[in-house]
Every structure is written in C-alpha cells, then in structure tokens.
Amino acid sequence: MEGYNTSSTDFTFMGLFNTEETSGLVFATISVIFLTALVANGIMIFLIRTDTHLHTPMYFLLSHLSFIDMMYISTIVPKMLIDYLLGQRTISFVGCTAQHFLYLTLVGAEFFLLGLMAYDRYVAICNPLRYPVLMSRRICWIIIAGSWFGGSLDGFLLTPITMSFPFCSSREINHFFCEAPAVLKLACADTALYETVMYVCCVLMLLIPFSVVICSYARILTTVYHMSSVEGRKKAFATCSSHMTVVTLFYGAAIYTYMVPHSYHSPSQDKIFSVFYTILTPMLNPLIYSLRNKDVTGALRRALGKLRSSHRVSGNF
C-alpha cells in the first residue's frame, strides 16, 4: 500500500481541451451551450412564475426542472471554462468532494423528476377528468420533495464513500469533472463492493424512472393513436417523439456510463457520453419541453408586450 496518498492534495483533470487545434472551438461551443442553457431556463422560470396562464401542474414541475438544470450545469461548466482561460486543470480535494456531491444530488433529482413528469403527462392525456385530483398542488409538492429527497440521498450516500478511498500518487482524473467512475479509477483499494452498491443505486435512480417514462409514453401514444382528430394526433406524436428523444439521450447516456461494464467503454467515450447528460441536456430541456409550446410562446409574447409598453410609458415622461 505504498503507492497511494491519503492527504488532501489537488486532483488534476485531463479535461476536454486535450488537442490545441480544437480546444478553442470546443471552448466556444461549450460556452455558447452554457449561456443558452442559463438564459433559456431562466426565461422559463420567469415566465412560469409571472404568467397566470402557466400556473398549472405541468409548468410548475417544468419550472423546477429548469432550476435543477441551471444548478447542475453550473456545478461543472464554469470551472471547466475558467480553468481553460487560466491555463490550469486542478481542483482541491474539498472542491472535488463538493462537486461530486452537488452533481449526484442534482442529477439524481432530475432522474426522478423526469420520470414523475412523464406520469403527469400520462394522467393529463389518458385520465383528463381525474387530472385535477391526481395532480393537485399537494401532489406536485410531494413530487418535487420526493425528487429532491431521492437525489440528496444518493449524494449523501455515495459521496462520502467515494472520497474516502485511498488514492494513488497519480491524481490525474481522466475526465472533465469529479464523476464517480473516473475518480474510482484512482483508488488504491478494492472497489468491487462499492461498485455493486453504486450499480444497485443506478437501478433505482435510472432504470425505474426510465421505465416509468417508457410506460407512460407508451400509454399516451396508444391513447393518441385512437384520437379522431388527425391534426391532434400529429401534434401529440411530434411532442411525444421530441420529449422521448431528450429523455432517451439523458437516461441512455447515464445508463451507459454507470451500468455498462467498464471493459466496454474507454475514458474518451465516457467523456462524450457525460457531455450529453451534463452539458447538452440542460440546454435541450427548455427548448424541447417548453419554448416550442404555444402556451410558453404566448406567455413570452405577453411579457415582451408588457416590456414594450413600459418603455413607451417611461419614454413619454
């Protein structure tokens, strides 16, 4: 056991900016995605909070999804961009622990919330008469609290164990943030039991919510198929397909990273798949779920109209 060091020394990220020829392009692309995610999710939260037409269970859940997306992309991307500008790649032991905990908590909350949001759509389309009862304000708060509880439980359970392993003298994390599989590769101890525990957690956090999503949308599509309105059917199919694309991208990339045996993927593949559910999804969620929605675009037009009116009034003075 001489090859490891348990002191709180810094870790070094290998990162995404490995090739000088493409690092500038990658930096610019991630910067645009990050700013788009913040602006789009921020607009969603503002509209849902201020427009009474959006005070419904679906948009209440979407506002919390936007909040989670803003939080968890902000735990990873800003440090990565700042490190690139400053020419550094290190993170302290405490910083790595905090990032690991926040990431697990936030992404875990999103896993559960997406599954429960699919249930909301199922009730709205398949049981519309019972929707006010099955998706009351109280039920919505239970869904939010349950999602945060599940994510927090995952963070509090796995983070202390992950960061308590003795780490080898080489503290180079072949990743762009402190994700458990990449950090565990530095451990100078047997991690088999812990990886089994993590696998069980992933079954609970990934497969079960994803199964709820699949079942909910299967029932929705069955109901939509029997609609008499051809136009309504096309609209519902387009909406469901776009939702399923984003959800499959999110869950699929996470399942690949956490549940597929390590022998089947390389560090470079892990980075690519992690980009999908940590960087791309927070940008895509508001664009796919909400900003394409007529209710949201209508609320945006009303907000812009009020802004123009206030400018005219102030200009008259």
C-alpha positions as a printed Julia matrix, in Angstrom:
317×3 Matrix{Float64}:
   0.0    0.0     0.0
   2.91   2.37   -0.6
   1.73   3.77   -3.88
  -1.05   6.0    -2.61
  -1.52   9.21   -0.77
  -4.48   9.94    1.5
  -3.68  13.61    2.11
  -5.98  16.3     0.75
  -3.83  17.2    -2.26
  -5.22  18.52   -5.52
  -6.59  16.41   -8.33
  -5.77  17.21  -11.95
  -8.35  16.96  -14.75
  -7.31  15.64  -18.15
 -10.35  17.57  -19.41
 -11.93  18.04  -22.82
  -9.37  20.51  -24.16
  -6.65  18.0   -24.93
  -5.92  18.98  -28.54
  -4.67  22.51  -29.17
  -6.11  22.56  -32.71
  -9.69  22.01  -31.5
  -9.57  23.3   -27.91
 -10.65  26.83  -28.92
 -13.63  25.52  -30.88
 -14.65  23.2   -28.03
 -14.35  26.07  -25.54
 -16.5   28.37  -27.7
 -19.13  25.67  -28.28
 -19.43  24.79  -24.58
 -19.58  28.49  -23.67
 -22.49  29.05  -26.08
 -24.3   25.95  -24.8
 -23.8   27.05  -21.18
 -25.09  30.59  -21.77
 -28.02  29.26  -23.82
 -28.93  26.84  -21.03
 -28.84  29.6   -18.4
 -30.86  32.06  -20.48
 -33.45  29.53  -21.71
 -34.03  28.02  -18.26
 -34.04  31.47  -16.65
 -36.7   32.67  -19.1
 -38.76  29.55  -18.4
 -38.69  30.12  -14.64
 -39.56  33.82  -15.07
 -42.49  33.15  -17.41
 -43.93  30.36  -15.28
 -43.68  32.49  -12.14
 -45.19  35.66  -13.64
 -47.78  34.46  -16.18
 -51.01  33.15  -14.65
 -51.76  31.11  -17.79
 -48.8   28.89  -16.86
 -49.86  28.27  -13.26
 -50.63  24.59  -13.92
 -49.08  21.39  -12.52
 -47.13  20.68  -15.72
 -45.45  24.09  -15.78
 -44.92  24.05  -12.02
 -42.87  20.85  -12.48
 -41.12  22.31  -15.54
 -40.03  25.37  -13.54
 -38.32  23.07  -11.03
 -36.74  21.1   -13.87
 -35.32  24.37  -15.23
 -33.99  25.27  -11.8
 -32.25  21.9   -11.44
 -30.77  22.22  -14.94
 -29.37  25.67  -14.17
 -27.87  24.43  -10.92
 -26.23  21.28  -12.14
 -24.73  22.64  -15.35
 -23.29  25.4   -13.13
 -21.53  22.87  -10.9
 -19.43  21.64  -13.82
 -19.1   24.03  -16.76
 -17.97  27.36  -15.15
 -14.92  25.77  -13.52
 -14.04  23.98  -16.74
 -14.22  27.23  -18.74
 -12.33  29.29  -16.15
  -9.6   26.64  -15.91
  -9.17  26.78  -19.69
  -8.8   30.57  -19.64
  -6.35  30.49  -16.72
  -4.4   27.56  -18.13
  -4.93  25.34  -15.09
  -6.58  21.96  -14.57
  -6.51  21.34  -10.83
  -9.25  21.0    -8.23
  -8.8   20.61   -4.48
  -9.94  17.53   -2.58
 -12.68  19.61   -0.91
 -13.71  21.12   -4.24
 -13.87  17.69   -5.87
 -15.96  16.35   -2.98
 -18.38  19.31   -3.21
 -18.69  18.98   -6.98
 -19.29  15.24   -6.72
 -21.99  15.72   -4.07
 -23.8   18.54   -5.88
 -23.67  16.72   -9.2
 -25.06  13.48   -7.75
 -27.8   15.3    -5.83
 -28.93  17.45   -8.74
 -28.72  14.84  -11.47
 -30.43  12.31   -9.17
 -33.26  14.77   -8.53
 -33.64  15.22  -12.29
 -33.76  11.47  -12.91
 -36.72  11.15  -10.53
 -38.42  14.36  -11.66
 -38.38  13.41  -15.36
 -39.99  10.08  -14.53
 -42.73  11.75  -12.49
 -43.27  14.41  -15.15
 -44.0   11.64  -17.64
 -46.64  10.38  -15.2
 -48.13  13.9   -15.17
 -48.47  13.83  -18.97
 -49.99  10.35  -18.81
 -52.67  11.49  -16.36
 -53.38  14.66  -18.38
 -53.92  12.78  -21.65
 -55.25   9.4   -20.53
 -57.27  10.47  -17.45
 -58.13  14.14  -18.06
 -61.25  14.12  -15.86
 -59.25  12.96  -12.83
 -56.28  15.23  -13.55
 -57.19  17.98  -11.03
 -57.38  15.35   -8.27
 -54.4   13.2    -9.26
 -52.16  16.22   -9.89
 -53.27  18.6    -7.16
 -50.95  21.26   -5.7
 -50.21  18.94   -2.79
 -49.26  16.08   -5.13
 -46.99  18.41   -7.1
 -45.12  19.41   -3.94
 -44.82  15.73   -2.96
 -43.29  15.03   -6.41
 -40.8   17.88   -6.01
 -39.91  16.89   -2.44
 -39.58  13.23   -3.42
 -37.25  14.08   -6.31
 -35.0   16.22   -4.1
 -35.04  13.59   -1.36
 -34.01  10.84   -3.79
 -31.21  12.95   -5.25
 -29.97  14.09   -1.83
 -29.99  10.53   -0.52
 -27.82   9.47   -3.44
 -25.4   12.34   -2.84
 -25.14  11.78    0.92
 -24.75   8.01    0.48
 -22.22   7.78   -2.34
 -20.06  10.9    -1.95
 -18.5   10.09    1.47
 -17.71   6.54    0.35
 -16.23   7.61   -3.0
 -13.99  10.25   -1.46
 -12.89   8.1     1.49
 -10.91   5.66   -0.65
  -7.11   5.96   -0.56
  -5.94   7.47   -3.85
  -2.78   6.6    -5.74
   0.07   9.07   -6.04
  -1.05   9.91   -9.57
  -4.12  12.09   -9.06
  -4.92  12.7   -12.72
  -8.65  12.29  -13.32
  -9.17  11.36  -16.97
 -12.38  13.37  -17.16
 -13.62  16.97  -17.08
 -15.26  16.83  -13.64
 -15.3   14.69  -10.5
 -17.6   11.9   -11.67
 -17.55   8.74   -9.57
 -16.36   6.2   -12.19
 -13.41   8.42  -13.18
 -12.46   9.17   -9.54
 -12.67   5.49   -8.54
 -10.05   4.59  -11.15
  -7.51   6.39   -8.94
  -8.37   4.35   -5.84
  -5.66   2.07   -4.48
  -8.15  -0.26   -2.82
 -10.7   -2.86   -3.83
 -13.8   -1.01   -5.02
 -15.81  -4.04   -6.15
 -18.29  -3.94   -3.26
 -18.82  -0.2    -3.63
 -19.33  -0.53   -7.38
 -22.01  -3.14   -6.66
 -23.75  -0.7    -4.29
 -23.49   2.01   -6.95
 -24.99  -0.36   -9.52
 -27.99  -1.01   -7.25
 -28.41   2.76   -6.77
 -28.33   3.22  -10.54
 -31.06   0.61  -10.98
 -33.23   2.6    -8.55
 -32.32   6.02   -9.98
 -32.1    5.22  -13.68
 -33.96   2.09  -14.73
 -37.05   2.59  -12.56
 -37.7    6.24  -13.57
 -36.83   5.43  -17.19
 -39.3    2.51  -17.1
 -41.97   4.89  -15.79
 -41.21   7.25  -18.69
 -41.4    4.44  -21.27
 -44.66   3.03  -19.85
 -46.25   6.47  -19.55
 -45.43   7.48  -23.1
 -46.46   4.06  -24.43
 -49.91   4.58  -22.88
 -50.0    8.15  -24.16
 -49.16   7.07  -27.71
 -51.8    4.34  -27.55
 -54.41   6.89  -26.5
 -53.25   9.37  -29.14
 -53.4    6.71  -31.85
 -57.13   6.31  -31.23
 -57.8   10.06  -31.46
 -60.33  11.05  -34.1
 -58.53  14.32  -34.91
 -55.71  13.75  -37.4
 -54.19  17.16  -36.63
 -54.28  16.5   -32.89
 -52.72  13.1   -33.44
 -49.83  14.56  -35.47
 -49.22  17.25  -32.87
 -49.23  14.74  -30.0
 -46.88  12.37  -31.86
 -44.47  15.22  -32.63
 -44.48  16.36  -29.0
 -44.04  12.85  -27.59
 -41.24  11.99  -30.02
 -39.28  15.15  -29.14
 -39.74  14.5   -25.41
 -38.67  10.88  -25.78
 -35.59  11.9   -27.76
 -34.32  14.15  -24.96
 -35.25  11.7   -22.21
 -33.59   8.78  -24.01
 -30.47  10.88  -24.58
 -30.36  11.79  -20.89
 -31.08   8.38  -19.38
 -29.29   6.43  -22.11
 -26.0    8.28  -21.7
 -26.16   7.91  -17.9
 -27.02   4.19  -18.14
 -24.06   3.69  -20.47
 -21.69   5.46  -18.07
 -22.84   3.86  -14.83
 -24.3    0.47  -15.73
 -22.34  -0.85  -18.72
 -19.18  -2.73  -17.56
 -16.02  -0.61  -17.77
 -14.41  -3.06  -20.18
 -16.93  -2.0   -22.84
 -16.02   1.69  -22.92
 -12.96   3.92  -22.83
 -12.29   7.23  -20.96
 -12.78   9.2   -24.17
 -16.18   7.57  -24.69
 -17.08   8.31  -21.06
 -16.34  12.0   -21.63
 -18.5   12.12  -24.75
 -21.47  10.42  -23.07
 -21.09  12.59  -19.97
 -21.28  15.69  -22.17
 -24.72  14.54  -23.35
 -26.34  14.41  -19.92
 -24.35  17.1   -18.09
 -23.98  19.84  -20.72
 -26.36  19.26  -23.66
 -29.48  18.14  -21.78
 -29.79  21.31  -19.6
 -29.88  23.32  -22.84
 -32.24  20.98  -24.7
 -34.81  20.56  -21.91
 -36.25  24.11  -22.01
 -36.09  24.2   -25.81
 -37.87  20.87  -26.3
 -40.24  20.76  -23.32
 -41.33  24.36  -23.17
 -40.15  27.01  -25.61
 -41.73  25.07  -28.53
 -45.03  25.07  -26.62
 -47.74  27.54  -27.71
 -48.6   28.39  -24.1
 -45.0   29.36  -23.4
 -44.5   31.3   -26.63
 -47.76  33.13  -25.87
 -46.52  33.98  -22.38
 -43.24  35.21  -23.9
 -45.11  37.47  -26.33
 -47.21  38.88  -23.48
 -44.09  39.53  -21.4
 -42.37  41.29  -24.33
 -45.55  43.3   -24.95
 -45.6   44.48  -21.34
 -41.91  45.38  -21.6
 -42.51  47.47  -24.74
 -45.49  49.19  -23.12
 -43.47  50.1   -20.05
 -40.7   51.53  -22.29
 -43.25  53.65  -24.16
 -44.71  54.94  -20.89
 -41.28  55.78  -19.5
 -40.35  57.42  -22.82
 -43.37  59.75  -22.61
 -42.0   61.14  -19.37
